[in-house]
Amino acid sequence: MLKKLLLIPALTLSFMAFANVAVIVHPSNAATLSQDDINKLFTGRAKSFTDGKAAEPVNLAEGVAIRADFDQKALGRSSSQMKAYWSKLVFTGKGTPPKEMASEQEVLDAVAKNPAAIGYVSAAAVTGGVKVALTLN
Amino acid sequence: MLKRKLLAATIAATLCGTSQAAVDINGFASIKGGMALGSGDELYGYDDDFSFKNESLAALQVKSDLGDKLSITAQLLGRGANDWDVKFEWAFLSYDLTDTLRINAGRLRTPFYKYSDFRDVGYAYDWSRVPQSVYGLGFDNIEGASLYHTTTLGNFDSSLQLIVGSYDGDAAIGDAAADAQIDNVTGIAWELGQDGYSFRMAYLVGKTTFYVDQLDNSATGLYAQLRAFGLGSLAGELDIVDESSSFAGIGFNIDKNDWLVVSEITKASVDNSFISDQESYYISIGHRFDNITPYVSFEKEDNDAKTEIYAGVPTASPIFGPVAGLVNQMETERNSINVGVRYDFHPSAAFKAQYTNADNKTADRKDSVLVVGVDLVF
């Protein structure tokens, strides 16, 4: 909640605070991805891309601002709802949440290096080393 | 979820040279305080003295991925009600046969209910406790194996669990402690979900044996006395020795536009015994206002005593009293109403408060309890 309170002045100052979320994959990854596919990959309900190749989703830690945008736009839930969702799976041995990285730069590096990886960053942060599979507005 | 990754590189190097075992440690805890509100009220282990122990718990789960699709999970849990004695709640091996098919073997949670698997993880649901009228079977875990299959059927997410195993441990019949053994447990649980709607069904069978000293003691027990009266067949209708037992449950869940509705209906029976058929249901409705979720729920427990067992016994007979008493104590009709709220005040913790009023029509008493506390995961 503290995070949201802090966001309010930022929102009033600039439209840039409504960051678009770019879902990124390795440049060699030719799979097409819908929001539903991304939802399934990041909730553990699908484990491979639409072309059948194994997928390794990479998440951002909760402290990174774009994480809440992604949870809301791609998964349709708040970050605490996602935590409750994963605690159901983790504590029943039925699933493991995606690895979490501390910064957008780490996600960019991880996705640039790994042909199986899928992650997300704010659209403005995208670099040439990764391919944007879908932009969530 | 703050996750601590420890790389047991040295162990892995010793054991298997090239691969390394990643160990995930997760935990959850509930710190709750509550008390019964009326003088003389008793409910869910609370009386009119405020208790922080009764429903508090803490657990650590260790999962080690051994590579090649094999992992081991152990959950250590301590309950305040048991003086925080720590026990292995679960310990099982998992092997992924395919991306969609997993075998778990060891000590597992029995999939009776929608919330069976994570009933101790309060953070995973909005209530302060799972509805006791339904979740009151008295045992949760079995030793066995389960096959877990997840897939999509059209637009639905399907998860199917088949389970076999047995239970050997404590149970309670009324106030009496019992040794319970449930053999040849076989069951299926199936959940279908789509876009905020889900439907679940479970069906399990087993062979139940209960040993209660006052009843089963071969010298002084009630059954021995009945047999001494030449009433062996009556003893056989009462006792619980390798009796066919079944559990059936259906439920649904809606999570749409911040409205939350969940309901389960269950029926449990132990044939050829004095255990009453137990029918229960609950329905809960809540609404999420950002990080505050108030809810109300209604529970009903309806257990009909099998009075037909003693229908042929003359009321003047000296055994009528003990036999009728035993059978009739299984009669319960109880309605409960809960009102509560969950407040996600922290990324890893939720504050909850819940008021419950239980109206026991059989015993003609009403009991109410208030509990507040924090559920967290780490």
XYZ file of C-alpha atoms in Angstrom:
515
model
C 0.000 0.000 0.000
C 2.883 2.287 0.760
C 4.047 1.758 -2.790
C 0.717 2.949 -4.152
C 0.742 6.041 -2.002
C 4.163 6.882 -3.337
C 2.949 6.384 -6.891
C 0.168 8.938 -6.674
C 2.358 12.075 -6.906
C 4.390 10.437 -9.675
C 1.224 9.727 -11.656
C 0.015 13.287 -11.451
C 3.375 14.586 -12.610
C 3.826 12.576 -15.739
C 2.087 10.235 -18.137
C 5.334 8.277 -18.300
C 4.441 6.702 -14.989
C 1.893 4.566 -16.869
C 4.674 2.405 -18.200
C 3.849 0.020 -20.995
C 5.067 -3.463 -20.231
C 7.148 -5.152 -22.911
C 7.166 -8.931 -22.725
C 10.552 -10.004 -24.039
C 12.101 -13.206 -25.344
C 15.415 -14.224 -26.874
C 15.912 -12.874 -30.451
C 15.955 -16.448 -31.792
C 12.513 -17.203 -30.310
C 9.947 -17.221 -33.137
C 6.925 -18.193 -31.032
C 3.869 -15.935 -31.182
C 2.435 -15.075 -27.780
C -0.976 -13.829 -26.752
C -1.712 -12.306 -23.365
C -3.375 -15.592 -22.430
C -0.203 -17.543 -23.320
C 1.829 -15.185 -21.142
C -0.672 -15.558 -18.317
C -0.365 -19.359 -18.512
C 3.433 -19.285 -18.549
C 3.697 -16.928 -15.576
C 1.137 -18.853 -13.523
C 2.779 -22.215 -14.198
C -0.199 -23.552 -16.168
C 1.901 -23.866 -19.317
C 5.531 -24.849 -19.414
C 6.359 -24.413 -23.082
C 5.936 -21.866 -25.859
C 3.244 -22.330 -28.490
C 5.857 -23.936 -30.759
C 6.441 -26.626 -28.130
C 9.840 -25.459 -26.882
C 10.371 -25.330 -23.111
C 9.900 -21.907 -21.538
C 11.659 -20.428 -18.513
C 9.721 -17.419 -17.221
C 11.720 -14.777 -15.388
C 9.885 -12.501 -12.989
C 10.804 -9.223 -11.349
C 10.956 -8.859 -7.589
C 8.015 -7.101 -5.941
C 10.087 -4.047 -5.176
C 10.392 -3.181 -8.878
C 7.569 -0.830 -9.896
C 6.765 -2.495 -13.234
C 6.018 -5.799 -11.450
C 2.641 -4.564 -10.179
C 1.768 -3.319 -13.698
C 2.634 -6.707 -15.143
C 0.643 -8.622 -12.506
C -2.366 -6.416 -13.223
C -2.116 -6.211 -17.028
C -0.865 -9.682 -17.928
C -2.263 -11.770 -15.080
C -5.250 -9.667 -14.059
C -4.408 -9.876 -10.354
C -2.726 -7.810 -7.706
C 0.716 -8.780 -6.478
C -0.701 -10.037 -3.174
C -3.268 -12.142 -5.032
C -0.389 -13.630 -7.003
C 1.454 -14.350 -3.795
C -1.590 -16.123 -2.384
C -1.900 -18.040 -5.662
C 1.699 -19.230 -5.523
C 1.570 -20.077 -1.845
C -1.200 -22.562 -2.703
C 1.077 -24.288 -5.181
C 4.385 -23.992 -3.358
C 3.108 -25.414 -0.083
C 1.474 -28.337 -1.815
C 4.436 -29.322 -3.945
C 2.432 -28.571 -7.060
C 4.429 -25.740 -8.505
C 7.339 -23.359 -8.207
C 7.027 -19.652 -8.990
C 9.223 -18.129 -11.691
C 12.662 -16.994 -10.661
C 12.645 -13.391 -9.470
C 15.275 -10.881 -10.458
C 16.125 -7.694 -8.630
C 16.191 -5.303 -11.603
C 15.056 -4.837 -15.178
C 18.691 -4.962 -16.270
C 19.056 -8.463 -14.818
C 15.952 -9.571 -16.713
C 17.320 -8.092 -19.954
C 20.628 -9.901 -19.443
C 18.964 -13.206 -18.555
C 16.647 -13.123 -21.580
C 19.430 -12.034 -23.964
C 21.515 -15.019 -22.881
C 18.871 -17.760 -22.711
C 16.863 -18.883 -25.789
C 14.209 -20.415 -23.474
C 13.696 -17.358 -21.277
C 10.691 -15.059 -21.234
C 10.569 -11.935 -19.119
C 9.236 -8.406 -19.099
C 10.530 -4.892 -18.597
C 9.078 -1.430 -19.080
C 8.831 -0.677 -22.799
C 11.299 2.197 -22.499
C 13.990 -0.140 -21.130
C 14.045 -2.587 -24.060
C 17.476 -3.080 -25.645
C 18.630 -4.656 -28.907
C 19.653 -7.893 -27.185
C 16.073 -9.074 -26.738
C 12.932 -9.350 -28.834
C 9.619 -7.828 -27.813
C 6.987 -10.556 -28.094
C 4.051 -8.427 -26.962
C 3.499 -4.992 -25.476
C 0.850 -4.666 -22.761
C -0.662 -1.224 -22.499
C 7.619 -14.698 -1.461
C 11.059 -14.157 -0.116
C 12.838 -17.283 -1.109
C 16.168 -18.338 0.200
C 18.136 -20.311 -2.306
C 20.924 -22.319 -0.896
C 23.227 -24.116 -3.249
C 24.318 -27.324 -1.668
C 27.160 -27.417 -4.140
C 29.539 -29.342 -1.979
C 27.015 -32.080 -1.260
C 26.048 -32.272 -4.887
C 29.659 -32.393 -5.980
C 30.311 -35.258 -3.608
C 27.217 -37.208 -4.585
C 26.905 -36.751 -8.278
C 29.852 -34.829 -9.556
C 28.330 -32.681 -12.237
C 24.853 -31.654 -11.093
C 23.973 -29.480 -8.135
C 21.050 -29.710 -5.765
C 19.089 -26.498 -5.340
C 17.319 -26.225 -2.014
C 14.341 -23.917 -1.656
C 13.208 -22.976 1.818
C 9.784 -21.429 2.223
C 7.730 -20.913 5.291
C 4.379 -19.798 6.560
C 2.989 -18.831 9.903
C -0.238 -17.787 11.541
C -0.215 -15.897 14.793
C -3.760 -15.734 16.086
C -5.414 -14.776 19.291
C -9.005 -15.374 20.167
C -11.572 -16.108 22.773
C -15.123 -17.292 23.195
C -17.384 -14.331 23.818
C -20.118 -15.606 26.106
C -19.356 -16.950 29.538
C -19.283 -20.727 29.292
C -18.977 -20.607 25.510
C -16.535 -23.023 23.927
C -15.716 -23.279 20.266
C -12.811 -24.509 18.149
C -10.662 -24.948 21.240
C -11.331 -21.462 22.635
C -12.966 -20.739 25.943
C -13.561 -17.409 27.647
C -9.850 -16.921 28.342
C -7.951 -15.178 25.582
C -5.571 -17.619 23.894
C -2.711 -16.967 21.521
C -1.783 -20.618 21.334
C -4.874 -22.388 20.163
C -4.746 -21.704 16.423
C -1.248 -20.305 15.949
C 1.211 -22.277 13.887
C 4.502 -21.980 12.049
C 6.012 -24.133 9.343
C 9.106 -24.472 7.249
C 9.124 -26.252 3.958
C 12.279 -27.518 2.359
C 12.256 -28.600 -1.237
C 15.337 -30.025 -2.837
C 15.465 -30.399 -6.581
C 17.653 -33.399 -7.232
C 17.673 -32.860 -10.978
C 16.365 -35.181 -13.665
C 12.773 -34.358 -12.671
C 13.153 -35.710 -9.139
C 12.586 -33.589 -6.053
C 11.908 -34.087 -2.377
C 9.684 -31.880 -0.230
C 9.426 -31.917 3.538
C 7.219 -29.679 5.624
C 7.903 -29.224 9.321
C 4.999 -27.753 11.203
C 4.493 -26.785 14.814
C 1.092 -25.925 16.249
C 0.616 -23.795 19.314
C -2.161 -26.153 20.398
C 0.440 -28.952 20.573
C 2.892 -26.816 22.563
C 4.686 -26.021 19.308
C 5.986 -29.560 18.977
C 7.339 -29.751 15.473
C 6.281 -32.652 13.287
C 6.752 -33.661 9.707
C 3.388 -32.696 8.315
C 4.447 -33.927 4.905
C 7.472 -35.598 3.402
C 7.319 -36.791 -0.144
C 9.249 -37.472 -3.293
C 8.045 -35.982 -6.555
C 8.885 -37.307 -9.945
C 7.763 -35.545 -13.117
C 6.855 -38.228 -15.630
C 6.051 -35.526 -18.195
C 5.327 -31.793 -18.125
C 1.748 -32.587 -17.157
C 2.078 -35.749 -15.073
C 3.686 -35.952 -11.639
C 3.929 -38.724 -9.061
C 4.197 -37.830 -5.367
C 4.974 -40.559 -2.843
C 5.349 -40.415 0.915
C 3.304 -38.605 3.535
C 0.727 -36.559 1.636
C -2.295 -34.421 2.284
C -5.500 -36.318 1.504
C -7.409 -34.355 -1.147
C -10.818 -34.399 0.567
C -11.553 -30.705 0.177
C -10.791 -27.779 -2.039
C -8.554 -26.281 0.641
C -7.154 -29.552 2.022
C -3.727 -29.067 0.540
C -3.150 -25.642 2.039
C -5.586 -25.421 4.937
C -2.679 -24.574 7.245
C -1.483 -21.782 4.941
C -3.878 -19.084 6.064
C -2.319 -16.546 3.715
C -3.690 -18.532 0.765
C -7.338 -17.840 1.642
C -9.434 -15.049 3.108
C -11.009 -16.735 6.147
C -9.366 -17.019 9.549
C -9.931 -20.768 9.365
C -11.401 -23.192 6.866
C -15.086 -23.912 7.628
C -14.961 -26.401 10.485
C -18.385 -27.901 9.816
C -17.042 -29.276 6.567
C -13.327 -29.594 7.269
C -13.853 -31.601 10.430
C -13.115 -35.149 9.386
C -10.345 -35.350 11.957
C -7.450 -36.506 9.846
C -5.671 -34.815 6.988
C -2.688 -36.826 5.867
C -2.065 -40.269 4.501
C 0.967 -42.297 3.635
C 0.759 -43.251 0.022
C 1.203 -42.133 -3.523
C -0.630 -39.760 -5.770
C -0.658 -39.153 -9.481
C -1.254 -35.536 -10.399
C -2.233 -34.579 -13.926
C -2.690 -31.035 -15.160
C -3.842 -30.128 -18.621
C -6.179 -27.896 -20.565
C -9.469 -29.268 -21.874
C -10.758 -26.774 -24.400
C -10.866 -23.517 -22.452
C -10.719 -25.252 -19.063
C -7.723 -25.899 -16.877
C -8.042 -29.403 -15.537
C -6.197 -30.891 -12.596
C -6.829 -34.488 -11.753
C -5.406 -36.285 -8.755
C -5.551 -40.010 -8.098
C -4.438 -41.188 -4.686
C -3.818 -44.478 -2.890
C -2.574 -44.967 0.640
C -3.454 -45.559 4.246
C -3.777 -43.664 7.513
C -2.688 -44.851 10.912
C -2.974 -42.402 13.772
C -5.142 -40.525 16.188
C -8.776 -39.678 15.746
C -11.521 -38.546 18.062
C -15.085 -39.731 18.508
C -16.888 -37.130 20.516
C -14.629 -36.616 23.530
C -13.072 -40.069 23.417
C -9.619 -40.574 21.967
C -9.477 -43.254 19.311
C -6.777 -45.062 17.421
C -7.771 -44.963 13.805
C -6.596 -47.006 10.923
C -7.912 -46.432 7.439
C -6.624 -48.920 4.931
C -6.824 -49.186 1.176
C -7.652 -45.529 0.710
C -8.344 -44.944 -2.956
C -9.560 -41.669 -4.305
C -9.959 -39.207 -7.082
C -10.130 -35.419 -7.000
C -10.794 -33.370 -10.076
C -10.883 -29.617 -10.499
C -11.887 -27.719 -13.610
C -11.322 -24.004 -13.871
C -11.838 -21.230 -16.369
C -11.478 -17.500 -16.072
C -12.420 -17.075 -12.439
C -14.805 -20.022 -12.223
C -13.876 -23.434 -10.931
C -15.639 -26.661 -10.116
C -14.309 -29.505 -8.018
C -15.314 -33.021 -7.084
C -13.681 -35.625 -4.870
C -14.538 -39.210 -4.060
C -12.557 -41.460 -1.747
C -13.154 -44.878 -0.251
C -11.318 -46.886 2.402
C -11.625 -49.490 5.134
C -11.922 -47.916 8.565
C -11.002 -49.412 11.926
C -11.326 -47.410 15.160
C -10.171 -48.636 18.531
C -11.670 -46.878 21.553
C -10.753 -48.495 24.833
C -14.146 -47.987 26.536
C -15.776 -49.780 23.605
C -13.254 -52.200 22.187
C -11.343 -53.443 25.228
C -11.696 -57.202 25.004
C -12.425 -57.568 28.744
C -14.150 -54.384 29.895
C -15.363 -52.783 26.674
C -19.000 -52.314 25.749
C -18.785 -54.757 22.846
C -17.365 -57.500 25.085
C -20.306 -56.991 27.440
C -22.784 -57.171 24.582
C -21.226 -60.402 23.375
C -21.486 -61.763 26.931
C -25.236 -61.027 26.707
C -25.380 -63.022 23.467
C -25.735 -59.808 21.440
C -22.764 -60.399 19.163
C -24.591 -59.204 16.065
C -25.525 -55.910 17.746
C -21.880 -55.470 18.727
C -20.993 -56.090 15.083
C -23.373 -53.375 13.911
C -21.829 -50.893 16.305
C -18.138 -51.608 16.145
C -15.796 -50.117 13.593
C -13.668 -52.934 12.311
C -12.537 -52.823 8.711
C -15.754 -51.079 7.674
C -16.337 -49.763 4.174
C -16.164 -45.984 4.274
C -16.682 -43.320 1.703
C -16.266 -39.605 1.271
C -17.845 -37.527 -1.481
C -17.505 -33.809 -1.994
C -18.398 -31.265 -4.629
C -17.628 -27.587 -4.669
C -17.411 -24.488 -6.763
C -15.599 -21.219 -6.644
C -16.209 -17.882 -8.370
C -13.677 -15.071 -8.408
C -15.091 -12.488 -10.770
C -15.133 -8.670 -10.735
C -13.773 -8.785 -7.183
C -16.700 -10.898 -5.980
C -15.667 -14.123 -4.290
C -18.073 -16.999 -3.835
C -17.059 -20.447 -2.673
C -19.107 -23.430 -1.563
C -18.543 -27.098 -0.783
C -20.934 -29.915 0.061
C -19.619 -33.149 1.537
C -20.908 -36.479 2.759
C -18.916 -39.017 4.739
C -20.069 -42.405 5.960
C -18.701 -45.470 7.721
C -20.949 -48.434 6.989
C -22.025 -50.968 9.588
C -20.906 -48.848 12.546
C -22.339 -46.410 15.079
C -20.739 -43.497 13.186
C -23.497 -41.304 11.789
C -23.615 -40.273 8.171
C -22.063 -36.827 8.127
C -23.495 -34.260 5.754
C -22.077 -30.760 5.683
C -21.889 -27.711 3.518
C -20.831 -24.113 3.572
C -21.189 -21.102 1.344
C -19.065 -17.990 1.599
C -19.442 -14.661 -0.167
C -16.882 -11.896 -0.118
C -15.876 -8.799 -1.986
C -12.404 -7.479 -2.594
C -12.049 -3.722 -2.105
C -8.437 -3.344 -3.202
C -6.564 -4.717 -0.177
C -9.560 -5.198 2.119
C -11.783 -8.236 1.713
C -14.838 -8.577 3.945
C -16.867 -11.791 3.779
C -19.771 -13.642 5.332
C -20.258 -17.392 5.351
C -22.804 -19.915 6.490
C -22.006 -23.495 7.523
C -24.269 -26.425 8.228
C -23.414 -29.736 9.794
C -26.108 -32.404 9.827
C -25.208 -35.799 11.251
C -28.133 -38.180 11.755
C -27.653 -40.798 14.468
C -28.312 -44.331 13.242
C -31.085 -45.027 15.727
C -32.236 -48.026 13.679
C -29.282 -49.947 15.138
C -30.949 -50.195 18.545
C -34.560 -50.251 17.338
C -34.866 -53.941 18.308
C -33.484 -53.508 21.828
C -36.189 -53.319 24.527
C -35.936 -50.066 26.447
C -36.074 -52.004 29.731
C -32.929 -53.934 28.811
C -29.834 -52.949 30.830
C -27.859 -52.523 27.634
C -30.369 -50.105 26.086
C -28.963 -47.074 27.877
C -25.296 -47.525 26.936
C -26.079 -48.528 23.337
C -28.574 -45.733 22.692
C -26.217 -43.258 24.341
C -23.372 -44.298 22.089
C -25.443 -44.064 18.918
C -27.257 -40.858 19.873
C -24.104 -38.926 20.742
C -23.342 -38.949 17.012
C -26.387 -36.808 16.314
C -25.394 -33.242 15.496
C -27.236 -30.435 13.857
C -25.284 -27.213 13.916
C -25.524 -23.986 11.933
C -22.685 -21.513 12.026
C -22.398 -17.978 10.745
C -19.082 -16.255 10.186
C -18.368 -12.599 9.500
C -14.828 -11.517 8.871
C -12.324 -9.418 7.031
C -8.905 -9.848 5.476
C -6.620 -6.851 5.162
C -3.453 -7.158 3.067
C -1.424 -4.625 4.993
C 1.968 -5.925 3.893
C 3.331 -7.681 0.770
C 3.823 -10.926 2.726
C 1.254 -10.709 5.457
C -2.481 -10.362 5.924
C -4.346 -9.251 9.012
C -7.598 -11.093 9.630
C -10.471 -10.917 12.042
C -13.389 -13.323 12.149
C -16.453 -13.648 14.328
C -18.261 -16.989 14.453
C -21.570 -17.888 16.001
C -22.392 -21.586 16.121
C -25.937 -22.679 16.905
C -25.885 -26.298 18.028
C -29.534 -27.345 17.810
C -28.878 -30.864 19.090
C -27.212 -29.688 22.281
C -29.394 -26.559 22.411
C -26.507 -24.174 22.883
C -24.997 -21.241 21.073
C -21.322 -20.458 21.163
C -19.503 -17.544 19.667
C -15.841 -16.826 19.190
C -13.757 -13.925 17.918
C -10.271 -14.408 16.499
C -7.806 -11.846 15.188
C -4.368 -12.479 13.797
C -1.810 -12.298 11.070
C -1.088 -14.902 8.387
C 2.203 -14.666 6.590
C 4.370 -16.446 4.062
C 8.110 -16.131 3.720
